[in-house]
């Protein structure tokens, strides 16, 4: 039986978890940390997963996606296949709350240094489908002028 939580109106909904908001922020006055719950927590967890390097988390060295290792590489089918496998594996091992329906990685038509990682996923607990596009820049601040 799936875990549920009671809402303010007394109804029950599937319990999908609660986590820190991303990026971490505090309520007005700094008294409390802003948290997210449910589907929004899953969406933010996916963003964190894709942005985290392997070894970056002290107690979970295998958590993350390690996209930073492809910075400055030439975009070709080999790289797209590699990124697809990296993202698929990271989600498979670290986000059990979703079922990945589709994963596409493509180079942006207007910005050659931008990879678009498109996810389509379902949350089985709610039978809801969602889409997400994660932009990943292969070059960082190469046009900076001082």
mmCIF file with all atom_site columns, C-alpha atoms in Angstrom:
data_model
loop_
_atom_site.group_PDB
_atom_site.id
_atom_site.type_symbol
_atom_site.label_atom_id
_atom_site.label_alt_id
_atom_site.label_comp_id
_atom_site.label_asym_id
_atom_site.label_entity_id
_atom_site.label_seq_id
_atom_site.pdbx_PDB_ins_code
_atom_site.Cartn_x
_atom_site.Cartn_y
_atom_site.Cartn_z
_atom_site.occupancy
_atom_site.B_iso_or_equiv
_atom_site.pdbx_formal_charge
_atom_site.auth_seq_id
_atom_site.auth_comp_id
_atom_site.auth_asym_id
_atom_site.auth_atom_id
_atom_site.pdbx_PDB_model_num
ATOM 1   C CA . UNK A 1 1   ? 0.000  0.000  0.000   1.00 0.00 ? 1   UNK A CA 1
ATOM 2   C CA . UNK A 1 2   ? 1.323  3.418  -0.957  1.00 0.00 ? 2   UNK A CA 1
ATOM 3   C CA . UNK A 1 3   ? 2.120  5.959  1.727   1.00 0.00 ? 3   UNK A CA 1
ATOM 4   C CA . UNK A 1 4   ? -0.279 8.879  1.931   1.00 0.00 ? 4   UNK A CA 1
ATOM 5   C CA . UNK A 1 5   ? -0.370 12.212 3.669   1.00 0.00 ? 5   UNK A CA 1
ATOM 6   C CA . UNK A 1 6   ? -3.354 14.225 4.851   1.00 0.00 ? 6   UNK A CA 1
ATOM 7   C CA . UNK A 1 7   ? -3.909 17.667 3.320   1.00 0.00 ? 7   UNK A CA 1
ATOM 8   C CA . UNK A 1 8   ? -5.298 20.751 5.060   1.00 0.00 ? 8   UNK A CA 1
ATOM 9   C CA . UNK A 1 9   ? -8.841 19.920 3.915   1.00 0.00 ? 9   UNK A CA 1
ATOM 10  C CA . UNK A 1 10  ? -8.623 16.405 5.380   1.00 0.00 ? 10  UNK A CA 1
ATOM 11  C CA . UNK A 1 11  ? -8.232 14.494 2.115   1.00 0.00 ? 11  UNK A CA 1
ATOM 12  C CA . UNK A 1 12  ? -5.329 12.142 1.498   1.00 0.00 ? 12  UNK A CA 1
ATOM 13  C CA . UNK A 1 13  ? -2.843 12.295 -1.347  1.00 0.00 ? 13  UNK A CA 1
ATOM 14  C CA . UNK A 1 14  ? 0.122  10.062 -2.226  1.00 0.00 ? 14  UNK A CA 1
ATOM 15  C CA . UNK A 1 15  ? 3.226  10.893 -0.190  1.00 0.00 ? 15  UNK A CA 1
ATOM 16  C CA . UNK A 1 16  ? 6.005  11.757 -2.626  1.00 0.00 ? 16  UNK A CA 1
ATOM 17  C CA . UNK A 1 17  ? 8.446  13.249 -0.174  1.00 0.00 ? 17  UNK A CA 1
ATOM 18  C CA . UNK A 1 18  ? 9.551  16.582 1.173   1.00 0.00 ? 18  UNK A CA 1
ATOM 19  C CA . UNK A 1 19  ? 12.898 18.218 0.590   1.00 0.00 ? 19  UNK A CA 1
ATOM 20  C CA . UNK A 1 20  ? 14.765 21.485 0.659   1.00 0.00 ? 20  UNK A CA 1
ATOM 21  C CA . UNK A 1 21  ? 13.762 23.938 -2.008  1.00 0.00 ? 21  UNK A CA 1
ATOM 22  C CA . UNK A 1 22  ? 16.275 24.399 -4.795  1.00 0.00 ? 22  UNK A CA 1
ATOM 23  C CA . UNK A 1 23  ? 18.126 26.652 -4.632  1.00 0.00 ? 23  UNK A CA 1
ATOM 24  C CA . UNK A 1 24  ? 18.059 26.658 -0.814  1.00 0.00 ? 24  UNK A CA 1
ATOM 25  C CA . UNK A 1 25  ? 16.160 29.706 0.431   1.00 0.00 ? 25  UNK A CA 1
ATOM 26  C CA . UNK A 1 26  ? 14.756 30.913 3.729   1.00 0.00 ? 26  UNK A CA 1
ATOM 27  C CA . UNK A 1 27  ? 11.403 32.387 4.655   1.00 0.00 ? 27  UNK A CA 1
ATOM 28  C CA . UNK A 1 28  ? 11.130 36.112 5.241   1.00 0.00 ? 28  UNK A CA 1
ATOM 29  C CA . UNK A 1 29  ? 13.252 36.910 8.265   1.00 0.00 ? 29  UNK A CA 1
ATOM 30  C CA . UNK A 1 30  ? 15.406 33.817 7.786   1.00 0.00 ? 30  UNK A CA 1
ATOM 31  C CA . UNK A 1 31  ? 13.624 31.774 10.434  1.00 0.00 ? 31  UNK A CA 1
ATOM 32  C CA . UNK A 1 32  ? 12.804 28.672 8.379   1.00 0.00 ? 32  UNK A CA 1
ATOM 33  C CA . UNK A 1 33  ? 14.147 26.833 5.373   1.00 0.00 ? 33  UNK A CA 1
ATOM 34  C CA . UNK A 1 34  ? 11.758 26.733 2.413   1.00 0.00 ? 34  UNK A CA 1
ATOM 35  C CA . UNK A 1 35  ? 10.822 23.138 1.561   1.00 0.00 ? 35  UNK A CA 1
ATOM 36  C CA . UNK A 1 36  ? 9.034  21.547 -1.373  1.00 0.00 ? 36  UNK A CA 1
ATOM 37  C CA . UNK A 1 37  ? 6.708  18.585 -1.384  1.00 0.00 ? 37  UNK A CA 1
ATOM 38  C CA . UNK A 1 38  ? 5.135  16.193 -3.843  1.00 0.00 ? 38  UNK A CA 1
ATOM 39  C CA . UNK A 1 39  ? 5.666  16.606 -7.556  1.00 0.00 ? 39  UNK A CA 1
ATOM 40  C CA . UNK A 1 40  ? 7.572  19.887 -7.148  1.00 0.00 ? 40  UNK A CA 1
ATOM 41  C CA . UNK A 1 41  ? 10.056 18.068 -4.901  1.00 0.00 ? 41  UNK A CA 1
ATOM 42  C CA . UNK A 1 42  ? 10.577 15.470 -7.644  1.00 0.00 ? 42  UNK A CA 1
ATOM 43  C CA . UNK A 1 43  ? 11.116 18.158 -10.290 1.00 0.00 ? 43  UNK A CA 1
ATOM 44  C CA . UNK A 1 44  ? 13.672 19.976 -8.143  1.00 0.00 ? 44  UNK A CA 1
ATOM 45  C CA . UNK A 1 45  ? 15.360 16.679 -7.229  1.00 0.00 ? 45  UNK A CA 1
ATOM 46  C CA . UNK A 1 46  ? 15.860 15.963 -10.929 1.00 0.00 ? 46  UNK A CA 1
ATOM 47  C CA . UNK A 1 47  ? 17.487 19.368 -11.398 1.00 0.00 ? 47  UNK A CA 1
ATOM 48  C CA . UNK A 1 48  ? 19.788 18.719 -8.440  1.00 0.00 ? 48  UNK A CA 1
ATOM 49  C CA . UNK A 1 49  ? 20.649 15.229 -9.710  1.00 0.00 ? 49  UNK A CA 1
ATOM 50  C CA . UNK A 1 50  ? 21.645 16.527 -13.145 1.00 0.00 ? 50  UNK A CA 1
ATOM 51  C CA . UNK A 1 51  ? 23.658 19.419 -11.682 1.00 0.00 ? 51  UNK A CA 1
ATOM 52  C CA . UNK A 1 52  ? 25.620 17.318 -9.167  1.00 0.00 ? 52  UNK A CA 1
ATOM 53  C CA . UNK A 1 53  ? 29.061 15.885 -9.938  1.00 0.00 ? 53  UNK A CA 1
ATOM 54  C CA . UNK A 1 54  ? 29.890 12.339 -8.903  1.00 0.00 ? 54  UNK A CA 1
ATOM 55  C CA . UNK A 1 55  ? 31.692 12.433 -5.555  1.00 0.00 ? 55  UNK A CA 1
ATOM 56  C CA . UNK A 1 56  ? 30.293 15.839 -4.649  1.00 0.00 ? 56  UNK A CA 1
ATOM 57  C CA . UNK A 1 57  ? 28.008 14.469 -1.909  1.00 0.00 ? 57  UNK A CA 1
ATOM 58  C CA . UNK A 1 58  ? 30.038 13.333 1.094   1.00 0.00 ? 58  UNK A CA 1
ATOM 59  C CA . UNK A 1 59  ? 27.899 10.358 2.113   1.00 0.00 ? 59  UNK A CA 1
ATOM 60  C CA . UNK A 1 60  ? 26.656 9.472  -1.392  1.00 0.00 ? 60  UNK A CA 1
ATOM 61  C CA . UNK A 1 61  ? 29.682 9.562  -3.675  1.00 0.00 ? 61  UNK A CA 1
ATOM 62  C CA . UNK A 1 62  ? 27.790 7.781  -6.470  1.00 0.00 ? 62  UNK A CA 1
ATOM 63  C CA . UNK A 1 63  ? 24.991 10.407 -6.517  1.00 0.00 ? 63  UNK A CA 1
ATOM 64  C CA . UNK A 1 64  ? 24.966 12.761 -9.488  1.00 0.00 ? 64  UNK A CA 1
ATOM 65  C CA . UNK A 1 65  ? 25.329 12.822 -13.227 1.00 0.00 ? 65  UNK A CA 1
ATOM 66  C CA . UNK A 1 66  ? 28.826 14.194 -13.895 1.00 0.00 ? 66  UNK A CA 1
ATOM 67  C CA . UNK A 1 67  ? 27.854 16.270 -16.921 1.00 0.00 ? 67  UNK A CA 1
ATOM 68  C CA . UNK A 1 68  ? 30.785 18.579 -16.163 1.00 0.00 ? 68  UNK A CA 1
ATOM 69  C CA . UNK A 1 69  ? 33.194 16.019 -17.618 1.00 0.00 ? 69  UNK A CA 1
ATOM 70  C CA . UNK A 1 70  ? 31.883 16.764 -21.127 1.00 0.00 ? 70  UNK A CA 1
ATOM 71  C CA . UNK A 1 71  ? 32.462 20.525 -20.986 1.00 0.00 ? 71  UNK A CA 1
ATOM 72  C CA . UNK A 1 72  ? 34.358 21.762 -24.065 1.00 0.00 ? 72  UNK A CA 1
ATOM 73  C CA . UNK A 1 73  ? 33.834 18.515 -26.010 1.00 0.00 ? 73  UNK A CA 1
ATOM 74  C CA . UNK A 1 74  ? 32.723 18.591 -29.619 1.00 0.00 ? 74  UNK A CA 1
ATOM 75  C CA . UNK A 1 75  ? 29.054 17.787 -30.116 1.00 0.00 ? 75  UNK A CA 1
ATOM 76  C CA . UNK A 1 76  ? 28.598 14.684 -32.232 1.00 0.00 ? 76  UNK A CA 1
ATOM 77  C CA . UNK A 1 77  ? 26.438 11.572 -32.042 1.00 0.00 ? 77  UNK A CA 1
ATOM 78  C CA . UNK A 1 78  ? 28.941 9.877  -29.737 1.00 0.00 ? 78  UNK A CA 1
ATOM 79  C CA . UNK A 1 79  ? 28.648 12.716 -27.210 1.00 0.00 ? 79  UNK A CA 1
ATOM 80  C CA . UNK A 1 80  ? 24.850 12.771 -27.440 1.00 0.00 ? 80  UNK A CA 1
ATOM 81  C CA . UNK A 1 81  ? 24.741 9.005  -26.825 1.00 0.00 ? 81  UNK A CA 1
ATOM 82  C CA . UNK A 1 82  ? 27.114 9.397  -23.876 1.00 0.00 ? 82  UNK A CA 1
ATOM 83  C CA . UNK A 1 83  ? 25.028 12.160 -22.279 1.00 0.00 ? 83  UNK A CA 1
ATOM 84  C CA . UNK A 1 84  ? 21.844 10.149 -22.850 1.00 0.00 ? 84  UNK A CA 1
ATOM 85  C CA . UNK A 1 85  ? 23.367 7.143  -21.062 1.00 0.00 ? 85  UNK A CA 1
ATOM 86  C CA . UNK A 1 86  ? 24.704 9.293  -18.194 1.00 0.00 ? 86  UNK A CA 1
ATOM 87  C CA . UNK A 1 87  ? 21.328 10.943 -17.575 1.00 0.00 ? 87  UNK A CA 1
ATOM 88  C CA . UNK A 1 88  ? 19.392 7.681  -17.949 1.00 0.00 ? 88  UNK A CA 1
ATOM 89  C CA . UNK A 1 89  ? 21.652 5.875  -15.458 1.00 0.00 ? 89  UNK A CA 1
ATOM 90  C CA . UNK A 1 90  ? 21.538 8.733  -12.931 1.00 0.00 ? 90  UNK A CA 1
ATOM 91  C CA . UNK A 1 91  ? 17.736 8.805  -12.991 1.00 0.00 ? 91  UNK A CA 1
ATOM 92  C CA . UNK A 1 92  ? 17.446 5.016  -12.906 1.00 0.00 ? 92  UNK A CA 1
ATOM 93  C CA . UNK A 1 93  ? 19.632 4.700  -9.804  1.00 0.00 ? 93  UNK A CA 1
ATOM 94  C CA . UNK A 1 94  ? 18.744 7.872  -7.908  1.00 0.00 ? 94  UNK A CA 1
ATOM 95  C CA . UNK A 1 95  ? 15.147 8.868  -8.620  1.00 0.00 ? 95  UNK A CA 1
ATOM 96  C CA . UNK A 1 96  ? 12.913 5.852  -7.931  1.00 0.00 ? 96  UNK A CA 1
ATOM 97  C CA . UNK A 1 97  ? 9.777  8.004  -7.663  1.00 0.00 ? 97  UNK A CA 1
ATOM 98  C CA . UNK A 1 98  ? 9.512  8.374  -11.439 1.00 0.00 ? 98  UNK A CA 1
ATOM 99  C CA . UNK A 1 99  ? 9.253  6.211  -14.534 1.00 0.00 ? 99  UNK A CA 1
ATOM 100 C CA . UNK A 1 100 ? 11.291 7.716  -17.361 1.00 0.00 ? 100 UNK A CA 1
ATOM 101 C CA . UNK A 1 101 ? 9.155  7.608  -20.519 1.00 0.00 ? 101 UNK A CA 1
ATOM 102 C CA . UNK A 1 102 ? 11.395 9.450  -22.952 1.00 0.00 ? 102 UNK A CA 1
ATOM 103 C CA . UNK A 1 103 ? 14.848 11.020 -22.906 1.00 0.00 ? 103 UNK A CA 1
ATOM 104 C CA . UNK A 1 104 ? 16.190 13.097 -25.775 1.00 0.00 ? 104 UNK A CA 1
ATOM 105 C CA . UNK A 1 105 ? 19.434 15.028 -25.954 1.00 0.00 ? 105 UNK A CA 1
ATOM 106 C CA . UNK A 1 106 ? 19.955 17.518 -28.759 1.00 0.00 ? 106 UNK A CA 1
ATOM 107 C CA . UNK A 1 107 ? 22.074 20.502 -29.647 1.00 0.00 ? 107 UNK A CA 1
ATOM 108 C CA . UNK A 1 108 ? 20.217 23.818 -29.646 1.00 0.00 ? 108 UNK A CA 1
ATOM 109 C CA . UNK A 1 109 ? 19.680 25.180 -33.159 1.00 0.00 ? 109 UNK A CA 1
ATOM 110 C CA . UNK A 1 110 ? 20.651 28.754 -32.230 1.00 0.00 ? 110 UNK A CA 1
ATOM 111 C CA . UNK A 1 111 ? 23.352 28.153 -29.608 1.00 0.00 ? 111 UNK A CA 1
ATOM 112 C CA . UNK A 1 112 ? 25.856 25.482 -30.623 1.00 0.00 ? 112 UNK A CA 1
ATOM 113 C CA . UNK A 1 113 ? 27.305 25.311 -27.092 1.00 0.00 ? 113 UNK A CA 1
ATOM 114 C CA . UNK A 1 114 ? 23.914 24.426 -25.562 1.00 0.00 ? 114 UNK A CA 1
ATOM 115 C CA . UNK A 1 115 ? 22.652 20.868 -25.111 1.00 0.00 ? 115 UNK A CA 1
ATOM 116 C CA . UNK A 1 116 ? 18.953 20.447 -24.371 1.00 0.00 ? 116 UNK A CA 1
ATOM 117 C CA . UNK A 1 117 ? 18.143 17.416 -22.240 1.00 0.00 ? 117 UNK A CA 1
ATOM 118 C CA . UNK A 1 118 ? 14.429 16.687 -22.609 1.00 0.00 ? 118 UNK A CA 1
ATOM 119 C CA . UNK A 1 119 ? 12.784 14.363 -20.113 1.00 0.00 ? 119 UNK A CA 1
ATOM 120 C CA . UNK A 1 120 ? 9.291  12.957 -20.199 1.00 0.00 ? 120 UNK A CA 1
ATOM 121 C CA . UNK A 1 121 ? 8.376  11.061 -17.056 1.00 0.00 ? 121 UNK A CA 1
ATOM 122 C CA . UNK A 1 122 ? 5.464  9.648  -15.107 1.00 0.00 ? 122 UNK A CA 1
ATOM 123 C CA . UNK A 1 123 ? 4.964  9.665  -11.354 1.00 0.00 ? 123 UNK A CA 1
ATOM 124 C CA . UNK A 1 124 ? 3.372  6.240  -10.705 1.00 0.00 ? 124 UNK A CA 1
ATOM 125 C CA . UNK A 1 125 ? 1.951  7.253  -7.307  1.00 0.00 ? 125 UNK A CA 1
ATOM 126 C CA . UNK A 1 126 ? -0.243 9.908  -8.952  1.00 0.00 ? 126 UNK A CA 1
ATOM 127 C CA . UNK A 1 127 ? -0.254 8.574  -12.542 1.00 0.00 ? 127 UNK A CA 1
ATOM 128 C CA . UNK A 1 128 ? 0.722  12.082 -13.666 1.00 0.00 ? 128 UNK A CA 1
ATOM 129 C CA . UNK A 1 129 ? 2.983  12.836 -16.617 1.00 0.00 ? 129 UNK A CA 1
ATOM 130 C CA . UNK A 1 130 ? 5.489  15.667 -16.755 1.00 0.00 ? 130 UNK A CA 1
ATOM 131 C CA . UNK A 1 131 ? 8.050  17.139 -19.132 1.00 0.00 ? 131 UNK A CA 1
ATOM 132 C CA . UNK A 1 132 ? 11.256 18.899 -18.244 1.00 0.00 ? 132 UNK A CA 1
ATOM 133 C CA . UNK A 1 133 ? 14.004 20.520 -20.296 1.00 0.00 ? 133 UNK A CA 1
ATOM 134 C CA . UNK A 1 134 ? 17.402 20.780 -18.636 1.00 0.00 ? 134 UNK A CA 1
ATOM 135 C CA . UNK A 1 135 ? 19.772 23.166 -20.442 1.00 0.00 ? 135 UNK A CA 1
ATOM 136 C CA . UNK A 1 136 ? 23.447 22.270 -20.264 1.00 0.00 ? 136 UNK A CA 1
ATOM 137 C CA . UNK A 1 137 ? 26.098 24.651 -21.601 1.00 0.00 ? 137 UNK A CA 1
ATOM 138 C CA . UNK A 1 138 ? 29.237 23.010 -22.967 1.00 0.00 ? 138 UNK A CA 1
ATOM 139 C CA . UNK A 1 139 ? 31.237 26.204 -22.538 1.00 0.00 ? 139 UNK A CA 1
ATOM 140 C CA . UNK A 1 140 ? 31.161 28.450 -19.515 1.00 0.00 ? 140 UNK A CA 1
ATOM 141 C CA . UNK A 1 141 ? 31.590 32.204 -19.702 1.00 0.00 ? 141 UNK A CA 1
ATOM 142 C CA . UNK A 1 142 ? 33.714 32.240 -22.844 1.00 0.00 ? 142 UNK A CA 1
ATOM 143 C CA . UNK A 1 143 ? 32.349 35.630 -23.929 1.00 0.00 ? 143 UNK A CA 1
ATOM 144 C CA . UNK A 1 144 ? 32.980 37.418 -20.626 1.00 0.00 ? 144 UNK A CA 1
ATOM 145 C CA . UNK A 1 145 ? 34.396 40.912 -20.987 1.00 0.00 ? 145 UNK A CA 1
ATOM 146 C CA . UNK A 1 146 ? 36.002 42.829 -18.139 1.00 0.00 ? 146 UNK A CA 1
#
